[in-house]
Amino acid sequence: MVIVMGPEATQDDVAAIVAVVQAAGVEAFVSRGVRRTIVGLVGDVAQLDQGNLRGMAGVRDVMRVSTPYKLVSRENHPERSTVHVGGVPIGPDTVTLIAGPCAVETPQQTLAAALMAKRAGATLLRGGAYKPRTSPYAFQGLGEAGLRILADVREETGLPIVTEVVDAHDVELVASYADMLQVGTRNAQNFALLQAVGAAGKPVMLKRGMNATIEEWLMAAEYIAQRGNLDIVLCERGIRTFETATRNTLDVSAVPVAQRLSHLPVIIDPSHSGGRRDLVLPLTRAAIAVGADGVIIDVHPAPETALCDGPQALVDSDLDVLADVLHTFPPLLGRAPAVAAVAP
Amino acid sequence: MVIVMGPEATQDDVAAIVAVVQAAGVEAFVSRGVRRTIVGLVGDVAQLDQGNLRGMAGVRDVMRVSTPYKLVSRENHPERSTVHVGGVPIGPDTVTLIAGPCAVETPQQTLAAALMAKRAGATLLRGGAYKPRTSPYAFQGLGEAGLRILADVREETGLPIVTEVVDAHDVELVASYADMLQVGTRNAQNFALLQAVGAAGKPVMLKRGMNATIEEWLMAAEYIAQRGNLDIVLCERGIRTFETATRNTLDVSAVPVAQRLSHLPVIIDPSHSGGRRDLVLPLTRAAIAVGADGVIIDVHPAPETALCDGPQALVDSDLDVLADVLHTFPPLLGRAPAVAAVAP
Amino acid sequence: MVIVMGPEATQDDVAAIVAVVQAAGVEAFVSRGVRRTIVGLVGDVAQLDQGNLRGMAGVRDVMRVSTPYKLVSRENHPERSTVHVGGVPIGPDTVTLIAGPCAVETPQQTLAAALMAKRAGATLLRGGAYKPRTSPYAFQGLGEAGLRILADVREETGLPIVTEVVDAHDVELVASYADMLQVGTRNAQNFALLQAVGAAGKPVMLKRGMNATIEEWLMAAEYIAQRGNLDIVLCERGIRTFETATRNTLDVSAVPVAQRLSHLPVIIDPSHSGGRRDLVLPLTRAAIAVGADGVIIDVHPAPETALCDGPQALVDSDLDVLADVLHTFPPLLGRAPAVAAVAP
Amino acid sequence: MVIVMGPEATQDDVAAIVAVVQAAGVEAFVSRGVRRTIVGLVGDVAQLDQGNLRGMAGVRDVMRVSTPYKLVSRENHPERSTVHVGGVPIGPDTVTLIAGPCAVETPQQTLAAALMAKRAGATLLRGGAYKPRTSPYAFQGLGEAGLRILADVREETGLPIVTEVVDAHDVELVASYADMLQVGTRNAQNFALLQAVGAAGKPVMLKRGMNATIEEWLMAAEYIAQRGNLDIVLCERGIRTFETATRNTLDVSAVPVAQRLSHLPVIIDPSHSGGRRDLVLPLTRAAIAVGADGVIIDVHPAPETALCDGPQALVDSDLDVLADVLHTFPPLLGRAPAVAAVAP
């Protein structure tokens, strides 16, 4: 941490800072210039409150220089991690396709979507039984009935399932069905939920909050990690900006940035970020090209009847192109092509 | 709802739209121009999925023209509402001051802050026992012990208490102590929590999500209202923008806009939006002047030792100025000046 | 400036930094900790390129600690300035009302608007002869004919005129008519224009770029000041955010922040920020209350026929309320009420 | 255009709207529902002011349904265009690499950078002689001396040159040297400059304003096109958001969106958007994969001494990787690989 004193700061102001800092067992190095004094802090600064230091007399600015997350940081864990979900790897050597319907509606629709996913090369099935919806009048998901449908479809297709949980107290139930728990963008700072999924013993996919900086996203992951769970996959899904042509603005730069700061795998959701079917394939190509460790994509057998986010779902006629992208792009980045594990 | 067809749309495309719409019991008016056709929908359009219509052949755009919230809308409830918290009104005739410490730390600190609040004219006491913190390494609040301190201080000062709840399953406990439940900005789309506070039988203060549009904020309020609770106070607390000089950007325009769209009272939090003590008084004046129904302000007897957000808390020497602002500005807007109810 | 070295930095890396810095005549203080080394730079760091330092081996971050603007900074000029426009002061002791039509359309319309402005207490007349329009198909202003109309109306009403210039090579012409030159939000980083108005010998009103941080706004002002012109008034007019209920988001906090960083007066434009007539009065009250040194407001005798921004213009029936606001709020802040100088 | 009337609108209000609209030669279709009336306008609505209509009695909203740009729109020009710069195509069949130094500093540095560019496969040379800088104390470019250096290097390497112009009155001079004129992000709404480059008879590269929506970007292009110049290449270079880990947020989705709305080629600048050398290659891959028609990249023989944006420039050791990306990715999208035209 670095404390910058204002030009008006007195020697006593500096001495007061040094006293507070040293009382916390941290070393203080004072650099006194003609117009300005800088105090560099070295040691375990985690216990010093940056804000309170900023409130002391003569202080102009307080700057943090170390990361506020430890367990997910790459500083202490230089190798990038691979997370396994029902035996399927997500990590630096592969490009994993997770696909399926936005929401589980019926057994038929879910199975049809799962078979579509498989055809495109997916090795994991996505599908929501609990849906967080901005409008209270929108379809909220089937709940446990949806989880049972997902389990049946897993049985039939062999695809492990990824599904969202929206309430800390549903975690145990959802974890009893799911192979991976998803925390959505609206819950990216629902700390009770983060702690609950951290304790559930299942891999977690953590979507970036639509207003979260990359640093805040990693701090959210740290909440999960603190409960002993490091099987976390980060998912970039677009941030909120002034642009309205797309639902959110996909921040592809966040992938290499997060991969450099954290050892966790990072994937991209090209369906929810753009919110438009015609953008899904271009953004999928961009995702793989920028170095994402996987993509998660909505598919639907009949999107015009979908109860949720129909217009962004890929349809039958898109699948061969998607399969081709997943076959041809990853090798250019030294990764294995995504291939469907086994036929249904 | 209005459906705009693209120039390439055929007569059959239009007919298909009309059929879908009429099947849902909604009337369709077709306006056919030289280059473009527009279909106006009139009736109960809530059951039509805007997204799915957008996915139909020939459709270029689908625009909603009615509000997606009903219970909190001013359309069906033209009079602005007054919410009472432990007998204290928040509404169009007054400017209510809610003040207290950001976090409850000790009985002494909480009582001292409550007396400061009262001196400034506060009639409600704020104080957090459960704190949502971005960093998992930051102070998370005292929990129920903090609630007990708040109850004791209420006993001593007569000030009803406003306190945050961060987990749906703590709602009953928190509601057993609090006079008003607060939902924070990070939980503005935690729908399980919104529904739980809606069912708790206590007034609710709903902070705007830092990335929420005004419309999304009102939809969040609608979640609470749907559970039968219309004692909701909206609180603007700054939105996230590119500007970094302030913690968030206080959106004062949101007050008159929300008051025109909804009958609910709207207050402002000048402490958390700016994140700087030197901005609290100017922003408080702006809040009252723009027409806010109240303000919620951090005060602390010793901010340099505060466990949370010390640098934004007002201190003893600020109180007389604050009291003066609350005495002189409201009458210019035809409102009663805020005055402390009774001496401690 | 502070240079933070990464954990991997070697002693040689640090020595290389120190050599570069000292070669530029700047002192370097090295604070060596267990995990990290910090180098504090003291002296004239303006000639060191922050970016290039960041590119050197072992460097993790480079942080600037002094302001990148000098002439407009309050550090070297602690007293707040008053700018005089045709004898009318804009500064800390007054609240100046600038009003008039968005665009000059006809002599009659301009005179009518000027008389409206005067009735509300305006002492300066605004009006655009050159209009920067996002769409090339929109009305672009009358040019010099508009300037002549403004001069005639000044003759008739006694109100000095404020008008926009959009091209560096029109500055001389516009300055020959205007009492104050306005630089609009779209030109906030048009450096050729900033330099030209800096050399024109007339006071300048500099609108904040809709995407400019407060620091960038002050650097734009520095461009003007460098040409010897310190008669600059800053104008906050809303920034671009995700919220679409208002045209832009008025950043009232920017007023006290900019006034603390710079000695220049700061005013607010409540018409263009909100873009809605119903917001103008609430935002005007907020502007004065937050401490703005003035407001600039659109008025129009017949807004439904206006060629530019009609829907945000105040009309006849608003003027008495506006006059009342300008009479009653400023005294609460220790400022003189705005009053029309002389009858027409 | 669609006009939505509020529930309170009277029959007279509707009649007034219809009268105004028909007076402008536009047809009005009235759809009268139980709670709401909608008026659809068909015809040449360009002359109707959306804002003024919104100001009429009973009107709740006015929605535009056609694009506010015509010449650059794909509606009237379905084939995507190819722009030729000194014989080098930029369009749907190729991926063009433009590379060179951010700023021209010396003949040696510029030639060295040009040879680096060529080695990586560039067929056009970038380099700034006029630099728009946020800080007035930063290096502002060599001016005409820089243009002469560029011309000499073109002579020596055969690479046509792309260079920025920042002032309308320099356009003629810059156009006498340049093969393509660049308009930078800070001038994206400098309409005088846009018109001047439109009249200069040289191809133009138009960077997106960092706060411009895609629609505003296309309207800026329309300003150029109106002067008879359709040789315009759009360049996405990142937008301003709340994220601070990168200088700006590269909006890759803007490429397919803009290509669908406009027939103009769209390229990406991965250097200025990220502002970090380590992001340039990942973002270049993403740019090609998303479908960009080219990329423009900073290279520098000695970035640590660069006078401008050194830390984002690629260096010698990056060139082979860049060349490989440009050789292997385009064919996957059915485009020709970028190859250097001729040896120096």
Coordinates of N, CA, C and O in Angstrom, one line a residue, chain B residues 10-54:
Chain B
T10 N -43.3 -10.2 -45.8 CA -44.4 -10.5 -46.8 C -45.7 -10.3 -46.1 O -45.9 -10.2 -44.9
Q11 N -46.8 -10.4 -47.0 CA -48.2 -10.4 -46.4 C -48.4 -11.5 -45.5 O -49.1 -11.4 -44.5
D12 N -47.8 -12.7 -45.9 CA -47.9 -13.9 -45.0 C -47.3 -13.7 -43.7 O -47.8 -14.1 -42.6
D13 N -46.1 -13.0 -43.7 CA -45.5 -12.7 -42.4 C -46.4 -11.9 -41.5 O -46.5 -12.2 -40.3
V14 N -47.0 -10.9 -42.1 CA -47.9 -10.1 -41.3 C -49.1 -10.9 -40.8 O -49.5 -10.8 -39.6
A15 N -49.6 -11.7 -41.6 CA -50.8 -12.5 -41.3 C -50.4 -13.5 -40.1 O -51.2 -13.7 -39.2
A16 N -49.2 -14.0 -40.1 CA -48.7 -14.9 -39.1 C -48.7 -14.2 -37.7 O -49.1 -14.7 -36.7
I17 N -48.2 -13.0 -37.8 CA -48.1 -12.2 -36.5 C -49.5 -12.0 -36.0 O -49.8 -12.2 -34.8
V18 N -50.4 -11.6 -36.9 CA -51.7 -11.2 -36.4 C -52.4 -12.5 -35.8 O -53.1 -12.4 -34.8
A19 N -52.2 -13.6 -36.4 CA -52.8 -14.9 -35.9 C -52.3 -15.2 -34.5 O -53.1 -15.5 -33.6
V20 N -51.0 -15.1 -34.3 CA -50.4 -15.3 -33.0 C -51.0 -14.4 -32.0 O -51.3 -14.8 -30.8
V21 N -51.1 -13.1 -32.3 CA -51.5 -12.1 -31.4 C -53.0 -12.3 -31.0 O -53.4 -12.3 -29.9
Q22 N -53.8 -12.6 -32.1 CA -55.2 -12.7 -31.8 C -55.5 -14.0 -31.0 O -56.4 -14.1 -30.2
A23 N -54.7 -15.0 -31.2 CA -54.8 -16.3 -30.5 C -54.6 -16.0 -29.0 O -55.2 -16.7 -28.1
A24 N -53.9 -15.0 -28.6 CA -53.7 -14.6 -27.2 C -54.7 -13.6 -26.8 O -54.6 -13.1 -25.7
G25 N -55.8 -13.4 -27.6 CA -56.8 -12.5 -27.2 C -56.5 -11.0 -27.2 O -57.1 -10.2 -26.6
V26 N -55.5 -10.7 -28.0 CA -55.1 -9.3 -28.1 C -55.5 -8.8 -29.5 O -55.4 -9.5 -30.5
E27 N -55.9 -7.6 -29.6 CA -56.3 -7.0 -30.9 C -55.0 -6.5 -31.6 O -54.1 -6.0 -31.1
A28 N -55.1 -6.7 -33.0 CA -53.9 -6.2 -33.8 C -54.4 -5.2 -34.8 O -55.4 -5.5 -35.6
F29 N -53.8 -4.0 -34.9 CA -54.1 -3.0 -35.9 C -53.0 -3.0 -36.9 O -51.9 -2.6 -36.5
V30 N -53.2 -3.2 -38.1 CA -52.2 -3.2 -39.1 C -52.1 -1.9 -39.9 O -53.1 -1.5 -40.4
S31 N -51.0 -1.2 -39.9 CA -50.8 0.0 -40.6 C -49.8 -0.3 -41.8 O -48.6 -0.5 -41.5
R32 N -50.3 -0.3 -43.0 CA -49.4 -0.7 -44.1 C -49.0 0.5 -44.9 O -49.8 1.3 -45.4
G33 N -47.7 0.7 -44.9 CA -47.1 1.8 -45.6 C -46.4 1.4 -46.9 O -46.5 0.2 -47.3
V34 N -45.8 2.3 -47.6 CA -45.2 2.0 -48.9 C -44.0 1.1 -48.6 O -43.8 0.1 -49.3
R35 N -43.2 1.4 -47.6 CA -41.9 0.7 -47.3 C -42.0 -0.2 -46.1 O -41.2 -1.1 -45.9
R36 N -43.0 0.0 -45.3 CA -43.0 -0.7 -44.0 C -44.4 -0.9 -43.5 O -45.2 -0.1 -43.7
T37 N -44.5 -2.0 -42.7 CA -45.8 -2.2 -42.1 C -45.6 -2.2 -40.6 O -44.6 -2.7 -40.1
I38 N -46.6 -1.6 -39.9 CA -46.5 -1.6 -38.4 C -47.8 -2.3 -37.9 O -48.9 -2.0 -38.4
V39 N -47.6 -3.1 -36.9 CA -48.8 -3.8 -36.2 C -48.9 -3.3 -34.8 O -47.9 -3.5 -34.0
G40 N -50.0 -2.6 -34.5 CA -50.2 -2.1 -33.1 C -51.0 -3.1 -32.3 O -52.0 -3.6 -32.8
L41 N -50.6 -3.5 -31.1 CA -51.3 -4.5 -30.3 C -52.0 -3.8 -29.2 O -51.4 -3.0 -28.5
V42 N -53.3 -4.1 -29.0 CA -54.0 -3.4 -27.9 C -54.7 -4.5 -27.1 O -55.4 -5.4 -27.7
G43 N -54.6 -4.5 -25.8 CA -55.3 -5.5 -25.0 C -54.3 -6.0 -23.9 O -53.3 -5.2 -23.6
D44 N -54.5 -7.1 -23.4 CA -53.6 -7.6 -22.3 C -52.4 -8.3 -22.9 O -52.4 -9.5 -23.2
V45 N -51.4 -7.5 -23.2 CA -50.2 -8.0 -23.9 C -49.2 -8.7 -23.0 O -48.2 -9.2 -23.5
A46 N -49.5 -8.7 -21.7 CA -48.5 -9.2 -20.7 C -48.1 -10.7 -21.0 O -47.0 -11.1 -20.8
Q47 N -49.0 -11.4 -21.6 CA -48.8 -12.8 -21.9 C -48.0 -13.1 -23.2 O -47.6 -14.2 -23.5
L48 N -47.8 -12.0 -24.0 CA -47.1 -12.2 -25.2 C -45.6 -12.0 -24.9 O -45.2 -11.0 -24.2
D49 N -44.7 -12.9 -25.4 CA -43.3 -12.7 -25.1 C -42.7 -11.9 -26.2 O -42.7 -12.2 -27.4
Q50 N -42.2 -10.7 -25.8 CA -41.7 -9.7 -26.7 C -40.5 -10.3 -27.6 O -40.4 -10.2 -28.8
G51 N -39.7 -11.1 -26.9 CA -38.6 -11.7 -27.5 C -39.0 -12.7 -28.6 O -38.5 -12.7 -29.7
N52 N -40.0 -13.5 -28.3 CA -40.4 -14.5 -29.3 C -41.1 -13.8 -30.5 O -40.8 -14.3 -31.6
L53 N -41.8 -12.8 -30.3 CA -42.4 -12.1 -31.4 C -41.2 -11.5 -32.3 O -41.3 -11.6 -33.5
R54 N -40.2 -11.0 -31.6 CA -39.0 -10.5 -32.4 C -38.4 -11.6 -33.3 O -37.8 -11.3 -34.3

